[in-house]
Coordinates of C-alpha atoms in Angstrom, one line a residue:
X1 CA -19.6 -19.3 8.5
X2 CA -16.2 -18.9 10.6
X3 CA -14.2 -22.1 11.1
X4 CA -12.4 -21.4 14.6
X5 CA -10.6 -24.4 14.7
X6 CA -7.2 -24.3 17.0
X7 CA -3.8 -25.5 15.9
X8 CA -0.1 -25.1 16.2
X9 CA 1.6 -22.2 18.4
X10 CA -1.4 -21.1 19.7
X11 CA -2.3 -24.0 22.0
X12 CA 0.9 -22.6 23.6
X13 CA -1.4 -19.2 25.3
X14 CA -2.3 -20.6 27.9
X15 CA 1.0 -21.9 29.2
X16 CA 2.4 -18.5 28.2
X17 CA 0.1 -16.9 30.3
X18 CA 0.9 -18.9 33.4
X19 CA 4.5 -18.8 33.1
X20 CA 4.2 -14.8 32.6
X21 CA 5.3 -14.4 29.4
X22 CA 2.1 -12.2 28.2
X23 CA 3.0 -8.7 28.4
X24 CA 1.0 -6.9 31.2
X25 CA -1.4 -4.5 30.4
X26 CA 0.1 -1.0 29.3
X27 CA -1.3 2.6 28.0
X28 CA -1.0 1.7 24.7
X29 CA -2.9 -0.7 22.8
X30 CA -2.3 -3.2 20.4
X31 CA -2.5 -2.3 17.2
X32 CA -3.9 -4.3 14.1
X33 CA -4.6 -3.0 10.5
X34 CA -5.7 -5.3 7.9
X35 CA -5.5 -3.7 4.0
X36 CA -7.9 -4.9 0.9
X37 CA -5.9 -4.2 -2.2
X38 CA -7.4 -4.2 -5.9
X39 CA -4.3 -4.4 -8.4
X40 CA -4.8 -3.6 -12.2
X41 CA -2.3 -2.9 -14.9
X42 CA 1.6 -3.4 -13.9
X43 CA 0.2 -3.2 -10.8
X44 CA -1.9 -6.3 -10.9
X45 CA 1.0 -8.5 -12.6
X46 CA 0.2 -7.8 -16.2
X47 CA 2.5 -6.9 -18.7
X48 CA 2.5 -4.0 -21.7
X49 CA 2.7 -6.5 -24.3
X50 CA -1.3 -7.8 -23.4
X51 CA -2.5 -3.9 -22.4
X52 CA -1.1 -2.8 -25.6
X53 CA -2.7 -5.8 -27.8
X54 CA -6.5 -5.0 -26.3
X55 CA -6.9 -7.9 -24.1
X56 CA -6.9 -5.9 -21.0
X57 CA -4.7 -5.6 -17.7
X58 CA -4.8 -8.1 -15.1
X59 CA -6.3 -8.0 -12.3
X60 CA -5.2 -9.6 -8.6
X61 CA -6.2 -9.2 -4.9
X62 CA -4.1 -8.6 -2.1
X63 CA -4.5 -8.6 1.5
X64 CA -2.1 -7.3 4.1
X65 CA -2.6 -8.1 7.8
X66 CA -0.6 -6.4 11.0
X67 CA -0.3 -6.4 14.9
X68 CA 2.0 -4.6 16.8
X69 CA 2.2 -4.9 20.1
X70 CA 3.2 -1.8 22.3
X71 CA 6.0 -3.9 24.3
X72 CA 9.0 -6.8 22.9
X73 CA 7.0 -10.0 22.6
X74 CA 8.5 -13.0 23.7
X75 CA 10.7 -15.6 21.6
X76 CA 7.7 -18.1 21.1
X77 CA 4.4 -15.3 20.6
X78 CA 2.4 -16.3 17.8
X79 CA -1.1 -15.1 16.4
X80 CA -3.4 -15.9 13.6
X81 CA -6.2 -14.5 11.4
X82 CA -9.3 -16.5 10.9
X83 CA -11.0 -15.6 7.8
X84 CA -14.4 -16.0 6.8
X85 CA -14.9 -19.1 4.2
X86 CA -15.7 -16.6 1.5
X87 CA -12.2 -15.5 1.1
X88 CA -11.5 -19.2 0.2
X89 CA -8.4 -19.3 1.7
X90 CA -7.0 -20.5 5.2
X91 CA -9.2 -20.3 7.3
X92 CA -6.4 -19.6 9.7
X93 CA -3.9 -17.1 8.4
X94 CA -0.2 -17.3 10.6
X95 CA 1.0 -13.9 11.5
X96 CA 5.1 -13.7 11.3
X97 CA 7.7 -10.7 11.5
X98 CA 9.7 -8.7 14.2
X99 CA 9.8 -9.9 17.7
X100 CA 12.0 -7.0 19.0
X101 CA 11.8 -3.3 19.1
X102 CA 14.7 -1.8 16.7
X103 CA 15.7 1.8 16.2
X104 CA 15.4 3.7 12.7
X105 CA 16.6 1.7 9.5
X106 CA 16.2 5.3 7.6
X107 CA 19.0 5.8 5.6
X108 CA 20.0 9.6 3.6
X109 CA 20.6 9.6 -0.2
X110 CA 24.4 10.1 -0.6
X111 CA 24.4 9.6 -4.4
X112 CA 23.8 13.5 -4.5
X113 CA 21.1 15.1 -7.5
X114 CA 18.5 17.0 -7.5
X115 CA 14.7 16.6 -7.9
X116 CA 12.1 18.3 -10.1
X117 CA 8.6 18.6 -8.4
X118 CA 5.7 19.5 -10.8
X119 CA 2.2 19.5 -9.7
X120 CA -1.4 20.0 -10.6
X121 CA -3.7 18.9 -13.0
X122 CA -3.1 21.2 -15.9
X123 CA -2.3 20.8 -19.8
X124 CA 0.6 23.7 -19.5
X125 CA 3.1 23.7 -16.7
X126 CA 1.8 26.4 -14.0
X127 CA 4.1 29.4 -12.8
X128 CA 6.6 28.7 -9.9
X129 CA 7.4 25.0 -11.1
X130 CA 8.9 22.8 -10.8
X131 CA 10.2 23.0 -7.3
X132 CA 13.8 22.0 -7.2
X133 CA 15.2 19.5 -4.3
X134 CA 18.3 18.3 -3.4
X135 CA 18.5 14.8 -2.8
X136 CA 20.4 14.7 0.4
X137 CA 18.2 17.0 1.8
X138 CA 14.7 15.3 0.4
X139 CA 13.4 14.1 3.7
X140 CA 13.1 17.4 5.4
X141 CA 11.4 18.5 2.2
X142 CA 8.9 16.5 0.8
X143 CA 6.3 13.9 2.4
X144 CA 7.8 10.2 2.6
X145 CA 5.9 9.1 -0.7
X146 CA 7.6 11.1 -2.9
X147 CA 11.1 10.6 -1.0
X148 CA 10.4 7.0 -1.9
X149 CA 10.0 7.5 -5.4
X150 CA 12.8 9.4 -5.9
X151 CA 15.0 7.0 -4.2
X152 CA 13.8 4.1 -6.3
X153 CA 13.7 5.6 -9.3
X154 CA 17.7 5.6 -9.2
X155 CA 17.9 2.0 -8.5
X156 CA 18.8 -0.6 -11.1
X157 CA 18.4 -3.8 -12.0
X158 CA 21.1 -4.2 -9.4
X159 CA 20.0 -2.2 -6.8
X160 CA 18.1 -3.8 -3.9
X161 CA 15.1 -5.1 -4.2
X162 CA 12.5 -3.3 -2.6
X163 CA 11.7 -5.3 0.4
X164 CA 9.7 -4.0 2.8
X165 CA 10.9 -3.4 6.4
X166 CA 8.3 -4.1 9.3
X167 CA 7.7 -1.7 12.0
X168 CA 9.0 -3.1 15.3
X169 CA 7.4 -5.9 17.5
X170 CA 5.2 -6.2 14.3
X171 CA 4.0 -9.4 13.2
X172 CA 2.8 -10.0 9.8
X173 CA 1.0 -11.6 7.0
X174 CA 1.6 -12.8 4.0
X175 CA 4.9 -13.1 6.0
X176 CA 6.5 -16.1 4.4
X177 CA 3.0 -17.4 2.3
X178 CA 4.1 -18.8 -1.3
X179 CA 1.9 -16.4 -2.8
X180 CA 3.1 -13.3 -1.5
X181 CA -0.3 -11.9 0.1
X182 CA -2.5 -12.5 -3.3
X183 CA -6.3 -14.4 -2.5
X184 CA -8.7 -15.6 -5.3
X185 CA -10.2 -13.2 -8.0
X186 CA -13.4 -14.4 -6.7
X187 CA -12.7 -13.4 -2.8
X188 CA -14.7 -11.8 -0.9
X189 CA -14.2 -10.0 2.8
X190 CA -17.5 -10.2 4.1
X191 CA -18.2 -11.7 7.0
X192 CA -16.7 -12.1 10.5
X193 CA -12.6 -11.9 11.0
X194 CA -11.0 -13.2 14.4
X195 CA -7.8 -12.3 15.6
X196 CA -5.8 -14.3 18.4
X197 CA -2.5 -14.5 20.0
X198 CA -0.6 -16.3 22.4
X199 CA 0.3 -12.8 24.4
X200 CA -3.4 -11.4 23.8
X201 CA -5.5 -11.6 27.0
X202 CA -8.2 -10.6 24.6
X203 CA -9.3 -12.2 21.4
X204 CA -9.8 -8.9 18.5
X205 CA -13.0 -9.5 16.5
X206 CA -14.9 -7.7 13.8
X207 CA -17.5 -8.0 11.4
X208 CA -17.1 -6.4 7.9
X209 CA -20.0 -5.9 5.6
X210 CA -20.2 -5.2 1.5
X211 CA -19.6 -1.6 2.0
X212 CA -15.7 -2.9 3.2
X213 CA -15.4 -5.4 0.7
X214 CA -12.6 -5.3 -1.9
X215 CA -12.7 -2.4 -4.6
X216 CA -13.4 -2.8 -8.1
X217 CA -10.3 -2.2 -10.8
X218 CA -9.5 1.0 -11.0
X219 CA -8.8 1.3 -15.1
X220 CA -6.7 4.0 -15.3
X221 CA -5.5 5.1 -18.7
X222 CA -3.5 7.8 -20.1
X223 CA -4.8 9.4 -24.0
X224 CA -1.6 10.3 -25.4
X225 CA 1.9 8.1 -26.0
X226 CA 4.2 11.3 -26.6
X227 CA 6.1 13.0 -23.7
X228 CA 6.6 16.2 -25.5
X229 CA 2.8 16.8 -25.4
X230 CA 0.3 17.3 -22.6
X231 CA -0.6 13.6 -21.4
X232 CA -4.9 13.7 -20.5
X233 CA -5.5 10.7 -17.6
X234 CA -9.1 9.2 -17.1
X235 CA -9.8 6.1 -14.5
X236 CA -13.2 4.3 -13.8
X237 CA -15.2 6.5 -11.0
X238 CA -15.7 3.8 -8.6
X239 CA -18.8 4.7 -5.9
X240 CA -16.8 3.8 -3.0
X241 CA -14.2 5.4 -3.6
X242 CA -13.3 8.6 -1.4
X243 CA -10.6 10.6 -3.6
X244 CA -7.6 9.4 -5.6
X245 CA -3.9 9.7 -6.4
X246 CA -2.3 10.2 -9.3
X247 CA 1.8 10.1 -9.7
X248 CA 3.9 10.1 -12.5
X249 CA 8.2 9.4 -12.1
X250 CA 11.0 9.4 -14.4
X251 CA 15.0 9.3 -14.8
X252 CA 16.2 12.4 -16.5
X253 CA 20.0 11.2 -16.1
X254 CA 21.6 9.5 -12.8
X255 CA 21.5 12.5 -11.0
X256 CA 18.0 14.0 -11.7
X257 CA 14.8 12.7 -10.9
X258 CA 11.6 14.1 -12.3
X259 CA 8.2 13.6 -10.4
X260 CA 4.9 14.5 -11.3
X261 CA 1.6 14.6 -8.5
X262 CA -1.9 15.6 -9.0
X263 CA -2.0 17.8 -6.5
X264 CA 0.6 18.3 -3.2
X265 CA -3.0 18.5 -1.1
X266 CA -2.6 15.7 1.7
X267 CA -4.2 12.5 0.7
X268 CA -6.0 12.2 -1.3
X269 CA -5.0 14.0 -4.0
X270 CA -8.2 14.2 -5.8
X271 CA -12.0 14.4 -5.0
X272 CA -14.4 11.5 -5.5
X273 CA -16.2 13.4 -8.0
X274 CA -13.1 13.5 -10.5
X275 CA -12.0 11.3 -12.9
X276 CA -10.0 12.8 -15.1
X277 CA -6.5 15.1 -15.2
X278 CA -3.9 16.3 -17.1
X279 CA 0.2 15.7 -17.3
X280 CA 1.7 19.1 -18.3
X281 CA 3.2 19.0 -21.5
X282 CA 6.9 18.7 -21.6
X283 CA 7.7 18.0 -17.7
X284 CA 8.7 14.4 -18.4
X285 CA 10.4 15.1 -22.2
X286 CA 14.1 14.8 -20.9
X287 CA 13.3 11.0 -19.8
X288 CA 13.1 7.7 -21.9
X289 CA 9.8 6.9 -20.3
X290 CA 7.4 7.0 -17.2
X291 CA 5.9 5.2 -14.7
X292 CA 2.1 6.2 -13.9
X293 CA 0.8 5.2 -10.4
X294 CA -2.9 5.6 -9.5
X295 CA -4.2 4.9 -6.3
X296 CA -7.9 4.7 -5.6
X297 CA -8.8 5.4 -1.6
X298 CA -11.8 3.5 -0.3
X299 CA -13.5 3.2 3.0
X300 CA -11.9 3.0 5.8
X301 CA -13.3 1.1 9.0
X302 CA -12.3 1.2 13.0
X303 CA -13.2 -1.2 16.1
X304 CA -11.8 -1.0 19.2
X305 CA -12.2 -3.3 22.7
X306 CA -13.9 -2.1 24.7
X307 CA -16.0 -0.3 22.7
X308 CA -16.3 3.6 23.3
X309 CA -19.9 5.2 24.1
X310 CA -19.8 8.6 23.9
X311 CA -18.3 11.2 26.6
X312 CA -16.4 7.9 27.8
X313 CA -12.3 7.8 27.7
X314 CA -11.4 4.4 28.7
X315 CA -8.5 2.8 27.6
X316 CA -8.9 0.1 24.7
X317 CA -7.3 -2.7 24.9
X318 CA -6.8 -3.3 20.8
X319 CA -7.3 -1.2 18.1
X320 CA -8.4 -2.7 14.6
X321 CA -8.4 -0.5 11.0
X322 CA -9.2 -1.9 7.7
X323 CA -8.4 0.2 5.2
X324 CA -9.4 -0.5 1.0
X325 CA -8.1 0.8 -1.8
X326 CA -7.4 -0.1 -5.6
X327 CA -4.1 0.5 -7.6
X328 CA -3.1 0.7 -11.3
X329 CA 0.1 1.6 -13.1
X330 CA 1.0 2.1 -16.5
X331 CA 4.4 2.7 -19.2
X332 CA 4.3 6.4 -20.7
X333 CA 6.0 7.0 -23.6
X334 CA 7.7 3.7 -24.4
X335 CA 5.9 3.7 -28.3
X336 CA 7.5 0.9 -30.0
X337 CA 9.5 -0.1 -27.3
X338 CA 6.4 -1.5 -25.4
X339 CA 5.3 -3.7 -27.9
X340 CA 8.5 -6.3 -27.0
X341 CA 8.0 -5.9 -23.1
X342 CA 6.1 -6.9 -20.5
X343 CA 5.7 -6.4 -16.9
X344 CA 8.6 -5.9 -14.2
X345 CA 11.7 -5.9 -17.4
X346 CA 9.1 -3.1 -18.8
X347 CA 9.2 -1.3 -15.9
X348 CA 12.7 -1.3 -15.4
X349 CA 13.6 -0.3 -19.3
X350 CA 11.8 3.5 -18.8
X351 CA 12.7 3.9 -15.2
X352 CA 15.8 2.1 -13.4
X353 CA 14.2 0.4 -10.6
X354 CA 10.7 0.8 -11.9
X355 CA 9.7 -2.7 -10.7
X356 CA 10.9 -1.9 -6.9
X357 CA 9.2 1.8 -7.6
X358 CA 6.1 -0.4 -8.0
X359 CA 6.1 -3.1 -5.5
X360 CA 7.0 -0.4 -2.8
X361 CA 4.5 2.3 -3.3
X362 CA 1.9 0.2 -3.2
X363 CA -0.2 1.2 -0.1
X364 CA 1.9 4.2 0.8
X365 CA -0.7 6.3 -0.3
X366 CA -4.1 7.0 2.2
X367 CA -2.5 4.5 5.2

């Protein structure tokens, strides 16, 4: 059952309304996307030291919830997400972030270097790789993913760290929660989700079922701990699961970054019906160690108000998406090195940054 009980900013809608601060209607709808994330390995806050030692990676749930309105809200526009009880948390979720429309943060890389872009599943390099890239001239070259990468991957401990910049007029949660966006191990989606705001004429509401619940642990692991050889890969085949990608980074020197992807086919990378690949021997020798990132893409979900018959084209007025997937990471070639660390210092000893690498990839995949 739904608690739908009322409190704080929101009892402020109707007063809104009068005094015309709710946006009029416009073309474009508003926009909300709410993400269920499965996190195992690094990924899911656990460190080498416990992977290594048999006990398993651990294993943590994340949600991410977003609306974006298509015009600048006004200084005092707040929302919420009630939950169903069996997420056993909230119920009422506050939604924070960006009031104003701002231009591009984007920044070039200025440090100079080049990329190396290998590809395919495959235990020998194939012919015409890797594909090198300059660094200042990455964004016109490769897809936004692996431009992130790249740019972390030549951040240090000193670097910045990784935070996430919202889209405009985009409010947000876990936007200033204590625990960061993480719900119970024992959570569960199902059930009915209602969305309200004090500049929404319309309340959005949707109903997921177990088919959109949270994805199981993805368990990927790679079967060999030397970067000379070729590196076989193998990760659970999860039944909802609709592909999968598979990337592999690492710091030759400052000013060469070597990247590794299953395929460079648009997301995702990898049928439903695989499970297993193959690092290319040798592409990742020339580094002290790699970060593997697997990324499991699960069903996704749409709603929109009014709902849409077919032949009709009326406007909507919101737009909802949920989107589920699972993640896991992993060290490669640390050897003894790995037995004295654990989680983000682990991360950072093979690749500089390889803590940001991880917190801001996650989800850049499939969205």
């Amino acid at each position: 059952m739904m608690r739908t009980t009322t409190k704080g900013p929101l009892l402020l809608a109707a007063a809104l309304a009068i005094a015309g601060a709710v946006p009029a209607a416009t073309a474009a709808p508003l926009i909300y996307e709410m993400t269920l994330s499965t996190h195992s390995g690094l990924a899911g806050g656990g460190g080498m030291l416990g992977m290594m030692s048999g006990r398993g990676s651990s294993v943590s749930r994340m949600m991410d919830l977003r609306l974006t309105s298509p015009v600048d809200l006004a200084g005092g526009a707040a929302a919420e997400h009630v939950v169903p009880d069996a997420m056993r948390i909230g119920p009422l979720l506050p939604l924070r972030g960006e009031r104003r429309s701002k231009g591009d943060g984007g920044t070039a890389d200025d440090q100079g270097g080049r990329l190396l872009l290998y590809w395919g599943c495959s235990a020998s390099v194939a012919a015409g790789q890797p594909e090198v890239i300059d660094l200042q001239a990455i964004d016109s070259r490769v897809s936004p993913e692996v431009a992130a990468m790249a740019r972390h991957s030549r951040r240090g401990k000193g670097g910045a760290d990784g935070g996430e910049s919202l889209p405009p007029r985009t409010l947000w949660w876990p936007q200033g929660d204590p625990a960061g966006g993480t719900v119970p191990a024992d959570a569960s989606a199902v059930g009915e989700h209602l969305v309200r705001a004090s500049f929404m004429s319309h309340e959005i509401r949707y109903a997921l079922d177990q088919q959109m619940d949270f994805l199981e642990p993805m368990n990927l692991r790679a079967g060999s701990g030397s970067l000379n050889a070729a590196i076989p890969l193998q990760w659970a085949a999860l039944a909802r699961a609709r592909g999968y990608n598979l990337n592999a980074v690492g710091a030759a020197s400052e000013r060469e970054v070597i990247i590794w992807m299953a395929s460079r086919n648009q997301p995702p990378m990898l049928p439903a019906s695989q499970n297993t690949c193959t690092i290319p021997a040798g592409i990742l020798a020339k580094t002290q160690g790699a970060m593997l990132m697997g990324e499991a893409l699960g069903p996704t979900r749409s709603f929109a108000h009014p709902p849409q018959k077919a032949g009709e084209k009326r406007p909507p007025i919101w737009t909802a998406r949920v989107r589920v997937n699972s993640f896991d990471s992993a060290l490669l070639g640390m050897g003894d090195m790995a037995r004295e660390a654990a989680g983000d210092a682990a991360a950072d000893s093979v690749v500089p940054g390889g803590a940001t690498i991880m917190k801001s990839l996650k989800g850049l995949f499939g969205n």
